[in-house]
PDB file of C-alpha atoms in Angstrom:
ATOM      1  CA  MET A 130       0.000   0.000   0.000  1.00 76.00           C
ATOM      2  CA  THR A 131       1.216   3.514  -0.880  1.00 88.00           C
ATOM      3  CA  PHE A 132       0.553   6.334   1.546  1.00 96.00           C
ATOM      4  CA  GLU A 133       0.979  10.098   1.533  1.00 96.00           C
ATOM      5  CA  ASP A 134       0.754  10.994   5.243  1.00 97.00           C
ATOM      6  CA  ILE A 135       1.914   7.858   7.022  1.00 98.00           C
ATOM      7  CA  VAL A 136       4.722   5.305   6.820  1.00 98.00           C
ATOM      8  CA  VAL A 137       4.057   1.626   7.470  1.00 98.00           C
ATOM      9  CA  THR A 138       6.757  -0.987   8.042  1.00 98.00           C
ATOM     10  CA  VAL A 139       6.367  -4.624   9.028  1.00 98.00           C
ATOM     11  CA  ASP A 140       8.993  -6.673  10.836  1.00 97.00           C
ATOM     12  CA  ALA A 141       8.829  -9.869  12.898  1.00 97.00           C
ATOM     13  CA  GLY A 142       5.038  -9.905  13.048  1.00 98.00           C
ATOM     14  CA  VAL A 143       4.733  -6.264  14.126  1.00 98.00           C
ATOM     15  CA  ALA A 144       3.479  -3.381  11.979  1.00 98.00           C
ATOM     16  CA  THR A 145       4.827   0.072  12.814  1.00 98.00           C
ATOM     17  CA  ILE A 146       2.510   2.846  11.673  1.00 98.00           C
ATOM     18  CA  ALA A 147       4.013   6.330  11.845  1.00 98.00           C
ATOM     19  CA  ILE A 148       2.179   9.583  11.221  1.00 98.00           C
ATOM     20  CA  ASN A 149       4.598  11.274   8.848  1.00 98.00           C
ATOM     21  CA  ARG A 150       3.789  14.969   9.031  1.00 97.00           C
ATOM     22  CA  PRO A 151       6.462  16.295  11.417  1.00 97.00           C
ATOM     23  CA  GLU A 152       6.509  19.689   9.695  1.00 96.00           C
ATOM     24  CA  ASN A 153       2.823  19.983  10.679  1.00 96.00           C
ATOM     25  CA  ALA A 154       3.311  18.594  14.206  1.00 97.00           C
ATOM     26  CA  ASN A 155       1.894  15.274  12.940  1.00 97.00           C
ATOM     27  CA  LYS A 156      -1.607  16.744  12.887  1.00 97.00           C
ATOM     28  CA  LEU A 157      -4.394  14.661  11.437  1.00 96.00           C
ATOM     29  CA  ARG A 158      -6.136  15.771   8.268  1.00 94.00           C
ATOM     30  CA  PHE A 159      -8.658  13.913   6.130  1.00 93.00           C
ATOM     31  CA  VAL A 160      -5.938  12.056   4.227  1.00 95.00           C
ATOM     32  CA  THR A 161      -4.125  11.090   7.426  1.00 97.00           C
ATOM     33  CA  ALA A 162      -7.225   9.719   9.142  1.00 96.00           C
ATOM     34  CA  ARG A 163      -8.243   7.706   6.083  1.00 96.00           C
ATOM     35  CA  GLU A 164      -4.743   6.294   5.620  1.00 98.00           C
ATOM     36  CA  LEU A 165      -4.448   5.337   9.291  1.00 98.00           C
ATOM     37  CA  PHE A 166      -7.800   3.572   9.057  1.00 97.00           C
ATOM     38  CA  ASP A 167      -6.635   1.690   5.939  1.00 97.00           C
ATOM     39  CA  ALA A 168      -3.340   0.743   7.608  1.00 98.00           C
ATOM     40  CA  PHE A 169      -5.030  -0.656  10.694  1.00 98.00           C
ATOM     41  CA  ARG A 170      -7.496  -2.533   8.517  1.00 98.00           C
ATOM     42  CA  MET A 171      -4.530  -4.065   6.692  1.00 98.00           C
ATOM     43  CA  VAL A 172      -3.078  -5.123  10.046  1.00 98.00           C
ATOM     44  CA  ARG A 173      -6.361  -6.715  11.065  1.00 97.00           C
ATOM     45  CA  GLU A 174      -6.655  -8.657   7.817  1.00 97.00           C
ATOM     46  CA  THR A 175      -3.033  -9.862   7.604  1.00 98.00           C
ATOM     47  CA  PRO A 176      -2.549 -13.169   9.459  1.00 96.00           C
ATOM     48  CA  SER A 177       1.227 -12.733   9.760  1.00 97.00           C
ATOM     49  CA  ILE A 178       0.854  -9.441  11.681  1.00 98.00           C
ATOM     50  CA  ASP A 179       0.019  -9.857  15.359  1.00 98.00           C
ATOM     51  CA  VAL A 180       0.541  -6.391  16.864  1.00 98.00           C
ATOM     52  CA  ALA A 181       0.575  -2.776  15.670  1.00 98.00           C
ATOM     53  CA  VAL A 182       2.743   0.047  17.029  1.00 98.00           C
ATOM     54  CA  LEU A 183       1.495   3.591  16.421  1.00 98.00           C
ATOM     55  CA  THR A 184       3.917   6.521  16.603  1.00 98.00           C
ATOM     56  CA  GLY A 185       4.778   9.870  15.047  1.00 98.00           C
ATOM     57  CA  ALA A 186       7.682  10.783  12.790  1.00 98.00           C
ATOM     58  CA  GLY A 187      10.515  12.743  14.382  1.00 96.00           C
ATOM     59  CA  ASP A 188      11.239  13.160  18.077  1.00 94.00           C
ATOM     60  CA  LYS A 189       9.044  16.136  18.968  1.00 97.00           C
ATOM     61  CA  PHE A 190       5.456  15.265  18.091  1.00 98.00           C
ATOM     62  CA  PHE A 191       3.345  12.162  18.418  1.00 98.00           C
ATOM     63  CA  CYS A 192       0.237  14.005  17.228  1.00 98.00           C
ATOM     64  CA  ILE A 193      -1.320  17.274  18.347  1.00 96.00           C
ATOM     65  CA  GLY A 194      -4.819  16.779  17.021  1.00 91.00           C
ATOM     66  CA  GLY A 195      -6.520  17.579  13.775  1.00 87.00           C
ATOM     67  CA  GLU A 196      -6.519  20.269  11.124  1.00 82.00           C
ATOM     68  CA  HIS A 197     -10.137  21.361  11.043  1.00 69.00           C
ATOM     69  CA  GLU A 198     -11.186  22.704   7.676  1.00 63.00           C
ATOM     70  CA  GLU A 199     -14.113  25.074   7.285  1.00 61.00           C
ATOM     71  CA  LEU A 200     -17.349  23.131   6.950  1.00 57.00           C
ATOM     72  CA  ALA A 201     -19.046  23.490   3.591  1.00 60.00           C
ATOM     73  CA  SER A 202     -21.957  21.326   4.720  1.00 59.00           C
ATOM     74  CA  LEU A 203     -22.995  18.960   7.482  1.00 61.00           C
ATOM     75  CA  ASP A 204     -23.001  15.831   5.366  1.00 63.00           C
ATOM     76  CA  TYR A 205     -20.557  13.032   6.206  1.00 64.00           C
ATOM     77  CA  SER A 206     -18.096  14.008   3.486  1.00 66.00           C
ATOM     78  CA  SER A 207     -17.264  17.149   5.462  1.00 68.00           C
ATOM     79  CA  VAL A 208     -16.518  15.303   8.709  1.00 78.00           C
ATOM     80  CA  MET A 209     -13.026  13.962   9.302  1.00 86.00           C
ATOM     81  CA  PRO A 210     -13.382  10.180   9.908  1.00 89.00           C
ATOM     82  CA  VAL A 211     -11.446  10.285  13.161  1.00 92.00           C
ATOM     83  CA  ILE A 212     -14.205   8.563  15.155  1.00 92.00           C
ATOM     84  CA  ASP A 213     -14.113   5.699  12.662  1.00 94.00           C
ATOM     85  CA  LEU A 214     -10.385   5.496  13.370  1.00 96.00           C
ATOM     86  CA  TYR A 215     -10.791   5.535  17.161  1.00 96.00           C
ATOM     87  CA  GLU A 216     -13.503   2.889  16.967  1.00 95.00           C
ATOM     88  CA  PHE A 217     -11.468   0.627  14.721  1.00 96.00           C
ATOM     89  CA  ILE A 218      -8.369   0.796  16.940  1.00 97.00           C
ATOM     90  CA  ASP A 219     -10.515   0.117  19.987  1.00 96.00           C
ATOM     91  CA  THR A 220     -12.363  -2.862  18.514  1.00 94.00           C
ATOM     92  CA  MET A 221      -9.884  -4.534  16.150  1.00 95.00           C
ATOM     93  CA  PRO A 222      -8.909  -7.923  17.609  1.00 94.00           C
ATOM     94  CA  LYS A 223      -5.158  -7.279  17.633  1.00 97.00           C
ATOM     95  CA  PRO A 224      -3.280  -5.218  20.250  1.00 98.00           C
ATOM     96  CA  VAL A 225      -2.197  -1.678  19.369  1.00 98.00           C
ATOM     97  CA  ILE A 226       0.646  -0.036  21.292  1.00 98.00           C
ATOM     98  CA  ALA A 227       1.147   3.735  21.188  1.00 98.00           C
ATOM     99  CA  ALA A 228       4.791   4.850  21.200  1.00 98.00           C
ATOM    100  CA  VAL A 229       4.482   8.514  22.185  1.00 98.00           C
ATOM    101  CA  ASN A 230       7.655  10.208  21.013  1.00 97.00           C
ATOM    102  CA  GLY A 231       6.743  13.806  21.886  1.00 98.00           C
ATOM    103  CA  TYR A 232       3.657  15.962  22.273  1.00 98.00           C
ATOM    104  CA  ALA A 233       0.347  14.093  22.450  1.00 98.00           C
ATOM    105  CA  VAL A 234      -2.172  16.911  22.515  1.00 97.00           C
ATOM    106  CA  GLY A 235      -5.908  17.095  21.854  1.00 95.00           C
ATOM    107  CA  GLY A 236      -6.903  14.386  19.425  1.00 95.00           C
ATOM    108  CA  GLY A 237      -3.355  13.068  19.662  1.00 97.00           C
ATOM    109  CA  ASN A 238      -3.866  12.301  23.326  1.00 97.00           C
ATOM    110  CA  VAL A 239      -7.218  10.676  22.573  1.00 97.00           C
ATOM    111  CA  LEU A 240      -5.468   8.622  19.893  1.00 98.00           C
ATOM    112  CA  GLN A 241      -3.017   7.153  22.402  1.00 98.00           C
ATOM    113  CA  VAL A 242      -5.788   6.620  24.969  1.00 98.00           C
ATOM    114  CA  VAL A 243      -7.772   4.367  22.618  1.00 97.00           C
ATOM    115  CA  CYS A 244      -4.693   2.194  22.039  1.00 98.00           C
ATOM    116  CA  ASP A 245      -4.284  -0.830  24.304  1.00 98.00           C
ATOM    117  CA  LEU A 246      -0.958   0.190  25.850  1.00 98.00           C
ATOM    118  CA  THR A 247       1.233   3.303  25.743  1.00 98.00           C
ATOM    119  CA  VAL A 248       4.978   3.787  26.011  1.00 98.00           C
ATOM    120  CA  ALA A 249       6.169   7.388  26.390  1.00 98.00           C
ATOM    121  CA  ALA A 250       9.495   9.047  25.746  1.00 98.00           C
ATOM    122  CA  PRO A 251      10.890  10.906  28.791  1.00 98.00           C
ATOM    123  CA  HIS A 252      10.230  14.246  27.048  1.00 98.00           C
ATOM    124  CA  ALA A 253       6.645  13.386  26.025  1.00 98.00           C
ATOM    125  CA  ILE A 254       3.934  15.875  26.955  1.00 98.00           C
ATOM    126  CA  PHE A 255       0.234  15.071  27.310  1.00 98.00           C
ATOM    127  CA  ARG A 256      -2.516  17.655  27.146  1.00 98.00           C
ATOM    128  CA  GLN A 257      -6.160  18.329  26.271  1.00 96.00           C
ATOM    129  CA  VAL A 258      -6.796  21.815  24.918  1.00 94.00           C
ATOM    130  CA  GLY A 259     -10.341  21.690  23.521  1.00 90.00           C
ATOM    131  CA  PRO A 260     -12.102  24.459  25.466  1.00 89.00           C
ATOM    132  CA  MET A 261      -9.227  26.914  24.964  1.00 90.00           C
ATOM    133  CA  VAL A 262      -9.077  26.413  21.184  1.00 86.00           C
ATOM    134  CA  GLY A 263     -12.775  26.159  20.340  1.00 85.00           C
ATOM    135  CA  SER A 264     -13.068  22.397  20.334  1.00 86.00           C
ATOM    136  CA  PHE A 265     -13.980  19.378  22.496  1.00 89.00           C
ATOM    137  CA  ASP A 266     -14.249  15.603  22.384  1.00 86.00           C
ATOM    138  CA  ALA A 267     -17.420  14.419  24.064  1.00 82.00           C
ATOM    139  CA  GLY A 268     -16.929  10.750  23.197  1.00 87.00           C
ATOM    140  CA  TYR A 269     -13.804   8.578  23.330  1.00 91.00           C
ATOM    141  CA  GLY A 270     -11.776  11.494  24.651  1.00 92.00           C
ATOM    142  CA  THR A 271     -13.947  11.790  27.757  1.00 94.00           C
ATOM    143  CA  TRP A 272     -15.313   8.311  28.519  1.00 94.00           C
ATOM    144  CA  TYR A 273     -12.091   6.442  27.857  1.00 95.00           C
ATOM    145  CA  LEU A 274      -9.944   9.092  29.506  1.00 96.00           C
ATOM    146  CA  GLU A 275     -12.133   8.894  32.618  1.00 96.00           C
ATOM    147  CA  GLU A 276     -11.731   5.120  32.717  1.00 95.00           C
ATOM    148  CA  THR A 277      -7.980   5.467  32.271  1.00 96.00           C
ATOM    149  CA  ILE A 278      -7.125   8.123  34.851  1.00 97.00           C
ATOM    150  CA  GLY A 279     -10.317   8.633  36.867  1.00 97.00           C
ATOM    151  CA  ARG A 280     -13.134  11.147  36.752  1.00 97.00           C
ATOM    152  CA  ARG A 281     -11.445  14.016  38.621  1.00 97.00           C
ATOM    153  CA  ARG A 282      -8.207  13.818  36.649  1.00 97.00           C
ATOM    154  CA  ALA A 283     -10.066  13.561  33.353  1.00 97.00           C
ATOM    155  CA  LYS A 284     -12.118  16.665  34.142  1.00 97.00           C
ATOM    156  CA  GLU A 285      -8.935  18.416  35.225  1.00 97.00           C
ATOM    157  CA  MET A 286      -7.287  17.640  31.885  1.00 97.00           C
ATOM    158  CA  TRP A 287     -10.267  18.869  29.909  1.00 96.00           C
ATOM    159  CA  TYR A 288     -11.265  21.886  31.995  1.00 96.00           C
ATOM    160  CA  LEU A 289      -7.867  23.301  32.992  1.00 97.00           C
ATOM    161  CA  ASN A 290      -5.830  22.255  29.939  1.00 97.00           C
ATOM    162  CA  ARG A 291      -2.630  21.645  31.865  1.00 97.00           C
ATOM    163  CA  LYS A 292       0.478  20.005  30.435  1.00 98.00           C
ATOM    164  CA  TYR A 293       1.534  16.686  31.944  1.00 98.00           C
ATOM    165  CA  THR A 294       5.024  15.230  31.727  1.00 98.00           C
ATOM    166  CA  ALA A 295       5.717  11.574  31.017  1.00 98.00           C
ATOM    167  CA  GLU A 296       6.436  11.007  34.717  1.00 98.00           C
ATOM    168  CA  GLN A 297       3.138  12.613  35.698  1.00 98.00           C
ATOM    169  CA  ALA A 298       1.332  10.602  33.041  1.00 98.00           C
ATOM    170  CA  LEU A 299       2.867   7.394  34.379  1.00 98.00           C
ATOM    171  CA  ALA A 300       1.877   8.276  37.951  1.00 98.00           C
ATOM    172  CA  MET A 301      -1.751   8.907  36.991  1.00 97.00           C
ATOM    173  CA  GLY A 302      -2.016   5.785  34.836  1.00 98.00           C
ATOM    174  CA  LEU A 303      -2.189   7.601  31.504  1.00 98.00           C
ATOM    175  CA  VAL A 304       0.782   5.583  30.162  1.00 98.00           C
ATOM    176  CA  ASN A 305       2.233   2.163  30.981  1.00 98.00           C
ATOM    177  CA  ASP A 306       5.985   2.722  30.594  1.00 98.00           C
ATOM    178  CA  ILE A 307       8.610   5.371  29.931  1.00 98.00           C
ATOM    179  CA  ALA A 308      11.519   4.547  27.629  1.00 98.00           C
ATOM    180  CA  ASP A 309      14.287   6.544  25.943  1.00 98.00           C
ATOM    181  CA  ASP A 310      13.333   4.843  22.685  1.00 98.00           C
ATOM    182  CA  PRO A 311       9.563   4.309  22.948  1.00 98.00           C
ATOM    183  CA  VAL A 312       9.274   2.605  19.565  1.00 98.00           C
ATOM    184  CA  ALA A 313      11.976   0.052  20.413  1.00 98.00           C
ATOM    185  CA  HIS A 314      10.391  -0.605  23.804  1.00 98.00           C
ATOM    186  CA  ALA A 315       6.958  -0.916  22.183  1.00 98.00           C
ATOM    187  CA  HIS A 316       8.435  -3.574  19.906  1.00 98.00           C
ATOM    188  CA  GLU A 317       9.786  -5.442  22.934  1.00 98.00           C
ATOM    189  CA  ILE A 318       6.297  -5.425  24.437  1.00 98.00           C
ATOM    190  CA  ALA A 319       4.871  -6.503  21.083  1.00 98.00           C
ATOM    191  CA  GLN A 320       7.146  -9.544  21.017  1.00 98.00           C
ATOM    192  CA  THR A 321       5.963 -10.431  24.522  1.00 98.00           C
ATOM    193  CA  LEU A 322       2.373 -10.179  23.299  1.00 98.00           C
ATOM    194  CA  ARG A 323       3.244 -12.447  20.373  1.00 97.00           C
ATOM    195  CA  GLN A 324       4.050 -15.167  22.923  1.00 97.00           C
ATOM    196  CA  ARG A 325       0.488 -15.004  24.214  1.00 96.00           C
ATOM    197  CA  GLY A 326      -2.521 -16.735  22.706  1.00 95.00           C
ATOM    198  CA  PRO A 327      -3.926 -14.463  19.967  1.00 94.00           C
ATOM    199  CA  PHE A 328      -7.472 -15.767  20.419  1.00 92.00           C
ATOM    200  CA  ALA A 329      -7.261 -15.125  24.166  1.00 93.00           C
ATOM    201  CA  LEU A 330      -5.927 -11.600  23.596  1.00 95.00           C
ATOM    202  CA  SER A 331      -8.699 -10.835  21.105  1.00 94.00           C
ATOM    203  CA  ALA A 332     -11.282 -12.118  23.568  1.00 92.00           C
ATOM    204  CA  LEU A 333      -9.868  -9.894  26.308  1.00 94.00           C
ATOM    205  CA  LYS A 334      -9.726  -6.857  24.032  1.00 94.00           C
ATOM    206  CA  THR A 335     -13.294  -7.450  22.896  1.00 92.00           C
ATOM    207  CA  ALA A 336     -14.414  -7.728  26.508  1.00 91.00           C
ATOM    208  CA  PHE A 337     -12.736  -4.435  27.425  1.00 92.00           C
ATOM    209  CA  SER A 338     -14.163  -2.529  24.450  1.00 90.00           C
ATOM    210  CA  GLY A 339     -17.544  -4.258  24.663  1.00 86.00           C
ATOM    211  CA  ARG A 340     -18.406  -2.305  27.793  1.00 84.00           C
ATOM    212  CA  HIS A 341     -19.098   0.768  25.674  1.00 84.00           C
ATOM    213  CA  THR A 342     -19.925  -0.656  22.257  1.00 83.00           C
ATOM    214  CA  GLY A 343     -23.329  -2.133  23.059  1.00 80.00           C
ATOM    215  CA  VAL A 344     -24.757  -4.483  20.462  1.00 82.00           C
ATOM    216  CA  ALA A 345     -21.628  -4.071  18.315  1.00 81.00           C
ATOM    217  CA  GLY A 346     -19.510  -5.337  21.196  1.00 79.00           C
ATOM    218  CA  GLN A 347     -21.890  -8.221  21.842  1.00 82.00           C
ATOM    219  CA  ALA A 348     -21.853  -9.076  18.135  1.00 84.00           C
ATOM    220  CA  ARG A 349     -18.048  -9.159  18.120  1.00 82.00           C
ATOM    221  CA  ILE A 350     -18.045 -11.533  21.063  1.00 83.00           C
ATOM    222  CA  ALA A 351     -20.768 -13.694  19.534  1.00 85.00           C
ATOM    223  CA  HIS A 352     -19.595 -13.685  15.913  1.00 85.00           C
ATOM    224  CA  ASP A 353     -15.875 -12.995  15.870  1.00 83.00           C
ATOM    225  CA  LEU A 354     -15.066 -15.109  18.920  1.00 83.00           C
ATOM    226  CA  LEU A 355     -17.785 -17.564  19.966  1.00 86.00           C
ATOM    227  CA  LEU A 356     -19.001 -18.430  16.474  1.00 86.00           C
ATOM    228  CA  THR A 357     -15.437 -18.785  15.186  1.00 85.00           C
ATOM    229  CA  ALA A 358     -14.680 -21.263  17.961  1.00 87.00           C
ATOM    230  CA  TYR A 359     -18.075 -22.984  17.668  1.00 87.00           C
ATOM    231  CA  ARG A 360     -17.570 -23.709  13.977  1.00 88.00           C
ATOM    232  CA  SER A 361     -14.672 -26.005  14.904  1.00 89.00           C
ATOM    233  CA  THR A 362     -16.758 -28.154  17.277  1.00 91.00           C
ATOM    234  CA  GLN A 363     -18.225 -31.586  16.562  1.00 92.00           C
ATOM    235  CA  GLU A 364     -21.674 -30.172  17.169  1.00 92.00           C
ATOM    236  CA  ALA A 365     -21.348 -27.579  14.428  1.00 90.00           C
ATOM    237  CA  ASP A 366     -19.864 -30.133  12.052  1.00 92.00           C
ATOM    238  CA  GLU A 367     -22.633 -32.672  12.658  1.00 91.00           C
ATOM    239  CA  MET A 368     -25.436 -30.114  12.448  1.00 91.00           C
ATOM    240  CA  SER A 369     -24.059 -28.841   9.138  1.00 92.00           C
ATOM    241  CA  GLN A 370     -23.596 -32.311   7.688  1.00 93.00           C
ATOM    242  CA  SER A 371     -27.011 -33.556   8.790  1.00 94.00           C
ATOM    243  CA  PHE A 372     -28.671 -30.543   7.212  1.00 92.00           C
ATOM    244  CA  GLU A 373     -26.851 -31.041   3.920  1.00 93.00           C
ATOM    245  CA  GLN A 374     -27.619 -34.771   3.958  1.00 95.00           C
ATOM    246  CA  ARG A 375     -31.262 -34.190   4.942  1.00 95.00           C
ATOM    247  CA  ARG A 376     -31.165 -36.487   7.950  1.00 94.00           C
ATOM    248  CA  GLU A 377     -31.625 -36.242  11.689  1.00 92.00           C
ATOM    249  CA  PRO A 378     -28.477 -35.092  13.503  1.00 92.00           C
ATOM    250  CA  ASP A 379     -26.519 -37.794  15.325  1.00 93.00           C
ATOM    251  CA  ARG A 380     -26.472 -36.233  18.790  1.00 90.00           C
ATOM    252  CA  ALA A 381     -24.127 -38.949  20.043  1.00 90.00           C
ATOM    253  CA  ARG A 382     -21.346 -37.175  18.160  1.00 90.00           C
ATOM    254  CA  PHE A 383     -21.534 -34.134  20.397  1.00 86.00           C
ATOM    255  CA  HIS A 384     -24.068 -34.618  23.228  1.00 79.00           C
ATOM    256  CA  ARG A 385     -22.452 -36.132  26.299  1.00 64.00           C
TER     257      ARG A 385
END
């Protein structure tokens, strides 16, 4: 796949997806959001890739939010598909690790929050700025942030718009680790995850995300996990065969 705003590399079962707009502080625009969505979809659909690492190009910015263009209309074509991106990262069955190499501000902080784990560089800065720049995130950026760091801290981040260092972020549970080279450390974690059962990890991730995704979360548990496993059982095999052969199912094959 060829991209304009991101760089994707794959090595040892891990895909590294880097927002490649350092001259624009790795801000998201329409092209960026669409390409990130396509890259994560590629990760989900590629059996040889087990984990994704999300980072930003350079050593100053992870991502500081989005470039909001003037709305010409209220139809979907005028809305940056960033919620689609958040949702996909949150619900895809493979782990996503954020390697925060600098400023994670606004939508950039939300982006790392919806990932499964986060590694921060020592100089990383975390911040929400919505109310002071004419913006807000009343969805993933509030609910998931509250679950991550607690209600009071989440309101503090959104209302007061303070900057938080990597050490402060670690202390409040906003990140998991601090490393001089967050991408390299994220890859170490990814290799640890690759030693775990992928079906078990997907089940856990689905359970975590299912709390907020309603029927979609239930459907992922029922279809992506339970049905996938059920199709390999003797019961499913016998029921399918008996239907095709127009006979009564032999319950002795599966009923004990």
